[in-house]
PDB file of C-alpha atoms and ligand atoms in Angstrom:
ATOM      1  CA  UNK A   1      72.695 239.853 181.792  1.00  0.00           C
ATOM      2  CA  UNK A   2      73.359 236.227 180.769  1.00  0.00           C
ATOM      3  CA  UNK A   3      77.024 235.289 180.579  1.00  0.00           C
ATOM      4  CA  UNK A   4      77.416 234.115 176.977  1.00  0.00           C
ATOM      5  CA  UNK A   5      81.186 233.783 177.052  1.00  0.00           C
ATOM      6  CA  UNK A   6      82.591 230.328 176.234  1.00  0.00           C
ATOM      7  CA  UNK A   7      84.015 228.738 179.380  1.00  0.00           C
ATOM      8  CA  UNK A   8      87.803 228.361 179.685  1.00  0.00           C
ATOM      9  CA  UNK A   9      87.265 224.583 179.543  1.00  0.00           C
ATOM     10  CA  UNK A  10      85.278 224.937 176.289  1.00  0.00           C
ATOM     11  CA  UNK A  11      88.091 226.948 174.763  1.00  0.00           C
ATOM     12  CA  UNK A  12      90.740 224.498 175.941  1.00  0.00           C
ATOM     13  CA  UNK A  13      88.724 221.610 174.477  1.00  0.00           C
ATOM     14  CA  UNK A  14      88.684 223.100 170.964  1.00  0.00           C
ATOM     15  CA  UNK A  15      90.773 220.834 168.794  1.00  0.00           C
ATOM     16  CA  UNK A  16      90.792 219.400 165.323  1.00  0.00           C
ATOM     17  CA  UNK A  17      92.958 216.700 163.836  1.00  0.00           C
ATOM     18  CA  UNK A  18      94.377 217.802 160.485  1.00  0.00           C
ATOM     19  CA  UNK A  19      93.983 214.994 157.988  1.00  0.00           C
ATOM     20  CA  UNK A  20      93.494 216.503 154.537  1.00  0.00           C
ATOM     21  CA  UNK A  21      96.879 215.649 153.062  1.00  0.00           C
ATOM     22  CA  UNK A  22     100.643 215.547 153.561  1.00  0.00           C
ATOM     23  CA  UNK A  23     103.511 217.551 152.160  1.00  0.00           C
ATOM     24  CA  UNK A  24     106.726 215.969 150.988  1.00  0.00           C
ATOM     25  CA  UNK A  25     109.836 217.507 149.505  1.00  0.00           C
ATOM     26  CA  UNK A  26     109.112 215.560 146.302  1.00  0.00           C
ATOM     27  CA  UNK A  27     105.798 217.482 146.004  1.00  0.00           C
ATOM     28  CA  UNK A  28     107.519 220.857 146.137  1.00  0.00           C
ATOM     29  CA  UNK A  29     108.613 223.041 143.270  1.00  0.00           C
ATOM     30  CA  UNK A  30     112.329 223.904 143.657  1.00  0.00           C
ATOM     31  CA  UNK A  31     111.297 227.563 143.268  1.00  0.00           C
ATOM     32  CA  UNK A  32     109.426 228.791 146.388  1.00  0.00           C
ATOM     33  CA  UNK A  33     107.571 231.454 144.382  1.00  0.00           C
ATOM     34  CA  UNK A  34     106.159 228.790 142.055  1.00  0.00           C
ATOM     35  CA  UNK A  35     105.239 226.733 145.110  1.00  0.00           C
ATOM     36  CA  UNK A  36     103.526 229.755 146.679  1.00  0.00           C
ATOM     37  CA  UNK A  37     101.660 230.387 143.428  1.00  0.00           C
ATOM     38  CA  UNK A  38     100.391 226.798 143.377  1.00  0.00           C
ATOM     39  CA  UNK A  39      99.097 227.052 146.955  1.00  0.00           C
ATOM     40  CA  UNK A  40      97.536 230.477 146.350  1.00  0.00           C
ATOM     41  CA  UNK A  41      95.785 229.111 143.250  1.00  0.00           C
ATOM     42  CA  UNK A  42      94.333 226.260 145.321  1.00  0.00           C
ATOM     43  CA  UNK A  43      93.244 228.721 148.023  1.00  0.00           C
ATOM     44  CA  UNK A  44      91.473 230.830 145.370  1.00  0.00           C
ATOM     45  CA  UNK A  45      89.880 227.804 143.740  1.00  0.00           C
ATOM     46  CA  UNK A  46      88.329 226.372 146.925  1.00  0.00           C
ATOM     47  CA  UNK A  47      86.063 229.479 147.115  1.00  0.00           C
ATOM     48  CA  UNK A  48      85.804 228.655 150.824  1.00  0.00           C
ATOM     49  CA  UNK A  49      88.254 231.294 151.976  1.00  0.00           C
ATOM     50  CA  UNK A  50      86.861 234.794 152.491  1.00  0.00           C
ATOM     51  CA  UNK A  51      90.128 236.680 151.888  1.00  0.00           C
ATOM     52  CA  UNK A  52      92.625 234.213 150.355  1.00  0.00           C
ATOM     53  CA  UNK A  53      95.158 237.059 149.914  1.00  0.00           C
ATOM     54  CA  UNK A  54      94.987 238.248 153.546  1.00  0.00           C
ATOM     55  CA  UNK A  55      98.259 237.949 155.443  1.00  0.00           C
ATOM     56  CA  UNK A  56      99.462 239.054 158.865  1.00  0.00           C
ATOM     57  CA  UNK A  57     102.348 241.481 158.542  1.00  0.00           C
ATOM     58  CA  UNK A  58     104.619 241.542 161.600  1.00  0.00           C
ATOM     59  CA  UNK A  59     106.934 244.467 162.237  1.00  0.00           C
ATOM     60  CA  UNK A  60     109.156 245.508 165.134  1.00  0.00           C
ATOM     61  CA  UNK A  61     109.297 249.042 166.565  1.00  0.00           C
ATOM     62  CA  UNK A  62     112.562 250.829 167.409  1.00  0.00           C
ATOM     63  CA  UNK A  63     111.940 249.923 171.086  1.00  0.00           C
ATOM     64  CA  UNK A  64     111.658 246.230 170.142  1.00  0.00           C
ATOM     65  CA  UNK A  65     107.850 245.986 170.396  1.00  0.00           C
ATOM     66  CA  UNK A  66     106.469 243.566 167.755  1.00  0.00           C
ATOM     67  CA  UNK A  67     103.097 244.328 166.096  1.00  0.00           C
ATOM     68  CA  UNK A  68     100.998 242.300 163.704  1.00  0.00           C
ATOM     69  CA  UNK A  69      98.121 243.292 161.457  1.00  0.00           C
ATOM     70  CA  UNK A  70      96.484 241.991 158.296  1.00  0.00           C
ATOM     71  CA  UNK A  71      97.320 243.429 154.901  1.00  0.00           C
ATOM     72  CA  UNK A  72      96.276 242.181 151.463  1.00  0.00           C
ATOM     73  CA  UNK A  73      98.747 240.607 149.072  1.00  0.00           C
ATOM     74  CA  UNK A  74      98.488 242.544 145.821  1.00  0.00           C
ATOM     75  CA  UNK A  75     101.160 240.803 143.782  1.00  0.00           C
ATOM     76  CA  UNK A  76     104.226 238.626 143.953  1.00  0.00           C
ATOM     77  CA  UNK A  77     107.046 237.523 141.718  1.00  0.00           C
ATOM     78  CA  UNK A  78     110.598 236.313 142.198  1.00  0.00           C
ATOM     79  CA  UNK A  79     111.523 239.657 143.789  1.00  0.00           C
ATOM     80  CA  UNK A  80     108.981 239.450 146.598  1.00  0.00           C
ATOM     81  CA  UNK A  81     105.482 239.940 148.011  1.00  0.00           C
ATOM     82  CA  UNK A  82     103.739 243.298 147.506  1.00  0.00           C
ATOM     83  CA  UNK A  83     101.156 245.080 149.678  1.00  0.00           C
ATOM     84  CA  UNK A  84      99.930 248.675 149.828  1.00  0.00           C
ATOM     85  CA  UNK A  85      99.514 250.957 152.803  1.00  0.00           C
ATOM     86  CA  UNK A  86     100.199 254.427 154.189  1.00  0.00           C
ATOM     87  CA  UNK A  87     103.853 255.457 154.526  1.00  0.00           C
ATOM     88  CA  UNK A  88     102.983 257.434 157.703  1.00  0.00           C
ATOM     89  CA  UNK A  89     101.277 254.458 159.392  1.00  0.00           C
ATOM     90  CA  UNK A  90     102.659 252.708 162.470  1.00  0.00           C
ATOM     91  CA  UNK A  91     103.915 249.784 160.348  1.00  0.00           C
ATOM     92  CA  UNK A  92     105.730 252.134 157.950  1.00  0.00           C
ATOM     93  CA  UNK A  93     107.268 253.991 160.916  1.00  0.00           C
ATOM     94  CA  UNK A  94     108.560 250.615 162.116  1.00  0.00           C
ATOM     95  CA  UNK A  95     110.090 250.047 158.668  1.00  0.00           C
ATOM     96  CA  UNK A  96     111.830 253.453 158.793  1.00  0.00           C
ATOM     97  CA  UNK A  97     113.834 252.118 161.744  1.00  0.00           C
ATOM     98  CA  UNK A  98     113.853 248.417 160.904  1.00  0.00           C
ATOM     99  CA  UNK A  99     112.955 247.071 157.470  1.00  0.00           C
ATOM    100  CA  UNK A 100     112.870 243.452 158.674  1.00  0.00           C
ATOM    101  CA  UNK A 101     109.402 241.925 158.655  1.00  0.00           C
ATOM    102  CA  UNK A 102     107.399 238.711 158.486  1.00  0.00           C
ATOM    103  CA  UNK A 103     104.237 237.689 156.656  1.00  0.00           C
ATOM    104  CA  UNK A 104     101.950 234.900 157.854  1.00  0.00           C
ATOM    105  CA  UNK A 105      99.235 233.539 155.610  1.00  0.00           C
ATOM    106  CA  UNK A 106      96.746 231.154 157.190  1.00  0.00           C
ATOM    107  CA  UNK A 107      94.679 229.094 154.772  1.00  0.00           C
ATOM    108  CA  UNK A 108      93.145 227.236 157.720  1.00  0.00           C
ATOM    109  CA  UNK A 109      90.355 225.712 155.605  1.00  0.00           C
ATOM    110  CA  UNK A 110      93.143 223.922 153.695  1.00  0.00           C
ATOM    111  CA  UNK A 111      95.039 223.205 156.950  1.00  0.00           C
ATOM    112  CA  UNK A 112      97.888 225.306 155.588  1.00  0.00           C
ATOM    113  CA  UNK A 113     100.105 228.165 156.705  1.00  0.00           C
ATOM    114  CA  UNK A 114     102.901 230.004 154.931  1.00  0.00           C
ATOM    115  CA  UNK A 115     105.481 231.996 156.898  1.00  0.00           C
ATOM    116  CA  UNK A 116     107.781 234.430 155.144  1.00  0.00           C
ATOM    117  CA  UNK A 117     110.750 236.334 156.640  1.00  0.00           C
ATOM    118  CA  UNK A 118     112.744 239.065 154.973  1.00  0.00           C
ATOM    119  CA  UNK A 119     113.182 242.797 154.505  1.00  0.00           C
ATOM    120  CA  UNK A 120     110.919 245.336 152.858  1.00  0.00           C
ATOM    121  CA  UNK A 121     111.642 247.968 150.262  1.00  0.00           C
ATOM    122  CA  UNK A 122     109.285 250.579 148.835  1.00  0.00           C
ATOM    123  CA  UNK A 123     107.675 249.724 145.497  1.00  0.00           C
ATOM    124  CA  UNK A 124     108.426 252.021 142.531  1.00  0.00           C
ATOM    125  CA  UNK A 125     106.022 254.978 142.243  1.00  0.00           C
ATOM    126  CA  UNK A 126     104.897 253.789 138.804  1.00  0.00           C
ATOM    127  CA  UNK A 127     103.618 250.510 140.362  1.00  0.00           C
ATOM    128  CA  UNK A 128     101.843 252.459 143.130  1.00  0.00           C
ATOM    129  CA  UNK A 129     100.124 254.696 140.580  1.00  0.00           C
ATOM    130  CA  UNK A 130      99.090 251.749 138.413  1.00  0.00           C
ATOM    131  CA  UNK A 131      97.598 249.839 141.354  1.00  0.00           C
ATOM    132  CA  UNK A 132      95.926 252.934 142.866  1.00  0.00           C
ATOM    133  CA  UNK A 133      94.239 253.669 139.535  1.00  0.00           C
ATOM    134  CA  UNK A 134      92.680 250.175 139.597  1.00  0.00           C
ATOM    135  CA  UNK A 135      90.944 250.788 142.960  1.00  0.00           C
ATOM    136  CA  UNK A 136      87.293 251.882 143.162  1.00  0.00           C
ATOM    137  CA  UNK A 137      86.797 255.666 143.466  1.00  0.00           C
ATOM    138  CA  UNK A 138      85.543 255.344 147.066  1.00  0.00           C
ATOM    139  CA  UNK A 139      88.720 253.543 148.165  1.00  0.00           C
ATOM    140  CA  UNK A 140      90.880 256.117 146.391  1.00  0.00           C
ATOM    141  CA  UNK A 141      89.067 258.971 148.162  1.00  0.00           C
ATOM    142  CA  UNK A 142      89.295 257.057 151.448  1.00  0.00           C
ATOM    143  CA  UNK A 143      93.082 256.999 151.104  1.00  0.00           C
ATOM    144  CA  UNK A 144      93.017 260.829 151.094  1.00  0.00           C
ATOM    145  CA  UNK A 145      90.615 260.937 154.063  1.00  0.00           C
ATOM    146  CA  UNK A 146      92.546 258.627 156.405  1.00  0.00           C
ATOM    147  CA  UNK A 147      95.773 259.619 158.115  1.00  0.00           C
ATOM    148  CA  UNK A 148      96.344 255.993 159.013  1.00  0.00           C
ATOM    149  CA  UNK A 149      97.236 255.088 162.635  1.00  0.00           C
ATOM    150  CA  UNK A 150      96.717 258.671 163.933  1.00  0.00           C
ATOM    151  CA  UNK A 151      94.361 259.321 166.876  1.00  0.00           C
ATOM    152  CA  UNK A 152      91.177 261.105 165.755  1.00  0.00           C
ATOM    153  CA  UNK A 153      88.479 262.682 167.969  1.00  0.00           C
ATOM    154  CA  UNK A 154      85.501 260.998 166.274  1.00  0.00           C
ATOM    155  CA  UNK A 155      84.254 259.373 163.050  1.00  0.00           C
ATOM    156  CA  UNK A 156      82.730 262.588 161.692  1.00  0.00           C
ATOM    157  CA  UNK A 157      86.172 263.896 160.853  1.00  0.00           C
ATOM    158  CA  UNK A 158      86.640 260.997 158.417  1.00  0.00           C
ATOM    159  CA  UNK A 159      83.312 261.685 156.696  1.00  0.00           C
ATOM    160  CA  UNK A 160      84.228 265.393 156.457  1.00  0.00           C
ATOM    161  CA  UNK A 161      87.639 264.590 154.943  1.00  0.00           C
ATOM    162  CA  UNK A 162      86.020 262.172 152.486  1.00  0.00           C
ATOM    163  CA  UNK A 163      83.598 264.906 151.330  1.00  0.00           C
ATOM    164  CA  UNK A 164      86.533 267.307 151.055  1.00  0.00           C
ATOM    165  CA  UNK A 165      88.510 264.844 148.892  1.00  0.00           C
ATOM    166  CA  UNK A 166      85.439 264.203 146.735  1.00  0.00           C
ATOM    167  CA  UNK A 167      85.101 267.947 146.074  1.00  0.00           C
ATOM    168  CA  UNK A 168      88.839 268.362 145.459  1.00  0.00           C
ATOM    169  CA  UNK A 169      89.035 265.531 142.901  1.00  0.00           C
ATOM    170  CA  UNK A 170      85.866 265.606 140.787  1.00  0.00           C
ATOM    171  CA  UNK A 171      87.606 263.575 138.067  1.00  0.00           C
ATOM    172  CA  UNK A 172      90.683 261.445 138.474  1.00  0.00           C
ATOM    173  CA  UNK A 173      91.888 260.722 142.034  1.00  0.00           C
ATOM    174  CA  UNK A 174      95.702 260.486 142.265  1.00  0.00           C
ATOM    175  CA  UNK A 175      97.372 258.540 145.088  1.00  0.00           C
ATOM    176  CA  UNK A 176      98.184 260.689 148.148  1.00  0.00           C
ATOM    177  CA  UNK A 177     101.962 261.238 148.418  1.00  0.00           C
ATOM    178  CA  UNK A 178     102.065 259.216 151.663  1.00  0.00           C
ATOM    179  CA  UNK A 179     100.237 256.229 150.144  1.00  0.00           C
ATOM    180  CA  UNK A 180     102.326 253.485 148.584  1.00  0.00           C
ATOM    181  CA  UNK A 181     103.515 249.938 148.464  1.00  0.00           C
ATOM    182  CA  UNK A 182     106.127 247.724 150.028  1.00  0.00           C
ATOM    183  CA  UNK A 183     107.722 244.601 148.623  1.00  0.00           C
ATOM    184  CA  UNK A 184     108.873 242.052 151.177  1.00  0.00           C
ATOM    185  CA  UNK A 185     111.979 240.401 149.755  1.00  0.00           C
ATOM    186  CA  UNK A 186     112.086 236.949 151.361  1.00  0.00           C
ATOM    187  CA  UNK A 187     115.022 235.067 152.836  1.00  0.00           C
ATOM    188  CA  UNK A 188     112.930 232.222 154.284  1.00  0.00           C
ATOM    189  CA  UNK A 189     109.583 230.814 153.171  1.00  0.00           C
ATOM    190  CA  UNK A 190     108.056 227.999 155.178  1.00  0.00           C
ATOM    191  CA  UNK A 191     105.150 225.890 153.923  1.00  0.00           C
ATOM    192  CA  UNK A 192     103.162 224.210 156.700  1.00  0.00           C
ATOM    193  CA  UNK A 193     100.624 221.463 156.159  1.00  0.00           C
ATOM    194  CA  UNK A 194      98.609 220.183 159.121  1.00  0.00           C
ATOM    195  CA  UNK A 195      98.863 216.432 159.806  1.00  0.00           C
ATOM    196  CA  UNK A 196      97.387 213.961 162.202  1.00  0.00           C
ATOM    197  CA  UNK A 197      98.507 213.787 165.861  1.00  0.00           C
ATOM    198  CA  UNK A 198     100.121 217.239 165.552  1.00  0.00           C
ATOM    199  CA  UNK A 199     102.943 215.720 163.453  1.00  0.00           C
ATOM    200  CA  UNK A 200     102.587 218.459 160.883  1.00  0.00           C
ATOM    201  CA  UNK A 201     104.718 218.812 157.754  1.00  0.00           C
ATOM    202  CA  UNK A 202     106.943 221.900 157.683  1.00  0.00           C
ATOM    203  CA  UNK A 203     109.167 222.523 154.696  1.00  0.00           C
ATOM    204  CA  UNK A 204     111.422 225.538 154.747  1.00  0.00           C
ATOM    205  CA  UNK A 205     113.065 227.251 151.770  1.00  0.00           C
ATOM    206  CA  UNK A 206     116.157 229.117 152.982  1.00  0.00           C
ATOM    207  CA  UNK A 207     118.061 231.470 150.698  1.00  0.00           C
ATOM    208  CA  UNK A 208     121.765 230.704 150.465  1.00  0.00           C
ATOM    209  CA  UNK A 209     123.549 232.961 147.995  1.00  0.00           C
ATOM    210  CA  UNK A 210     121.345 232.862 144.936  1.00  0.00           C
ATOM    211  CA  UNK A 211     119.888 229.407 145.566  1.00  0.00           C
ATOM    212  CA  UNK A 212     117.127 228.088 147.771  1.00  0.00           C
ATOM    213  CA  UNK A 213     117.848 225.204 150.152  1.00  0.00           C
ATOM    214  CA  UNK A 214     114.852 223.114 151.229  1.00  0.00           C
ATOM    215  CA  UNK A 215     114.825 221.632 154.749  1.00  0.00           C
ATOM    216  CA  UNK A 216     112.213 219.800 156.797  1.00  0.00           C
ATOM    217  CA  UNK A 217     111.474 221.209 160.266  1.00  0.00           C
ATOM    218  CA  UNK A 218     110.096 219.328 163.211  1.00  0.00           C
ATOM    219  CA  UNK A 219     106.500 220.340 163.909  1.00  0.00           C
TER     220      UNK A 219
HETATM  221  C1  LIG B   1      91.504 241.433 155.931  1.00  0.00           C
HETATM  222  C2  LIG B   1      92.182 242.758 156.154  1.00  0.00           C
HETATM  223  C3  LIG B   1      92.941 243.302 155.144  1.00  0.00           C
HETATM  224  C4  LIG B   1      93.622 244.511 155.335  1.00  0.00           C
HETATM  225  N1  LIG B   1      94.393 245.001 154.318  1.00  0.00           N
HETATM  226  C5  LIG B   1      95.122 246.122 154.511  1.00  0.00           C
HETATM  227  C6  LIG B   1      96.032 246.569 153.512  1.00  0.00           C
HETATM  228  O1  LIG B   1      96.211 245.961 152.443  1.00  0.00           O
HETATM  229  N2  LIG B   1      96.731 247.715 153.764  1.00  0.00           N
HETATM  230  C7  LIG B   1      96.592 248.412 154.943  1.00  0.00           C
HETATM  231  O2  LIG B   1      97.259 249.433 155.104  1.00  0.00           O
HETATM  232  N3  LIG B   1      95.756 247.986 155.911  1.00  0.00           N
HETATM  233  C8  LIG B   1      95.011 246.862 155.736  1.00  0.00           C
HETATM  234  N4  LIG B   1      94.170 246.413 156.727  1.00  0.00           N
HETATM  235  C9  LIG B   1      94.097 247.190 157.984  1.00  0.00           C
HETATM  236  C10 LIG B   1      95.317 246.832 158.838  1.00  0.00           C
HETATM  237  O3  LIG B   1      95.133 245.571 159.437  1.00  0.00           O
HETATM  238  C11 LIG B   1      95.651 247.886 159.925  1.00  0.00           C
HETATM  239  O4  LIG B   1      94.534 248.133 160.751  1.00  0.00           O
HETATM  240  C12 LIG B   1      96.106 249.216 159.309  1.00  0.00           C
HETATM  241  O5  LIG B   1      96.957 249.022 158.195  1.00  0.00           O
HETATM  242  C13 LIG B   1      96.842 250.060 160.342  1.00  0.00           C
HETATM  243  O6  LIG B   1      97.950 249.349 160.828  1.00  0.00           O
HETATM  244  P1  LIG B   1      99.156 250.034 161.650  1.00  0.00           P
HETATM  245  O7  LIG B   1      98.539 251.123 162.503  1.00  0.00           O
HETATM  246  O8  LIG B   1      99.736 248.922 162.461  1.00  0.00           O
HETATM  247  O9  LIG B   1     100.134 250.576 160.644  1.00  0.00           O
HETATM  248  C14 LIG B   1      93.496 245.200 156.571  1.00  0.00           C
HETATM  249  C15 LIG B   1      92.731 244.635 157.599  1.00  0.00           C
HETATM  250  C16 LIG B   1      92.084 243.439 157.390  1.00  0.00           C
HETATM  251  C17 LIG B   1      91.290 242.834 158.510  1.00  0.00           C
END
């Protein structure tokens, strides 16, 4: 069989100089949520990003093991950043012991990254129900079929559970009790813009009392 792996030297040689634009404190909105909204709008408008609302959620287990996985941003306002998941999943188990978490959004096509640190809280049930109702029927049934993060013997069990859920809910499909949302309430939000010669711009909003302090970090 031909070896079609890239060579270690090929991987090491991958590099790109980031030259699109700079980021200065004078360009920033004093409110980090407005700033985030402006960047998200640009990410949506470029049409070049497959999942502009995808973000890596990092959690830490009770034994101190960090884990990261993508989730989709489904809303944000001045109270935080909302995503939906299963409350029995590995990430939610981590939150039971340690609600501290981080979100990383990589809009690489725009040479941008946003890093958010804070703590999560569950979203109100009314918000979960409203969002769940907006999902396509197949996704709603899928939420009933998947016991997220559990080991399963094969794929057939998922198809069987999906058929079961379809028969159980011929009309409206309510959210499963273990399905819900989290809101990450931020304490730090860093906006990163790639620059030439690896001298990137990093501007950090840090919460102090009820105000946000903006500081520049070395790349
Ligand atoms: C682009 C993308 C978006 C995803 N969005 C979500 C999401 O919004 N909620 C979710 O529970 N899982 C989402 N997933 C799946 C998660 O990455 C992960 O596999 C799942 O939540 C189980 O994670 P856990 O076992 O660490 O809890 C997404 C995966 C990808 C690649």
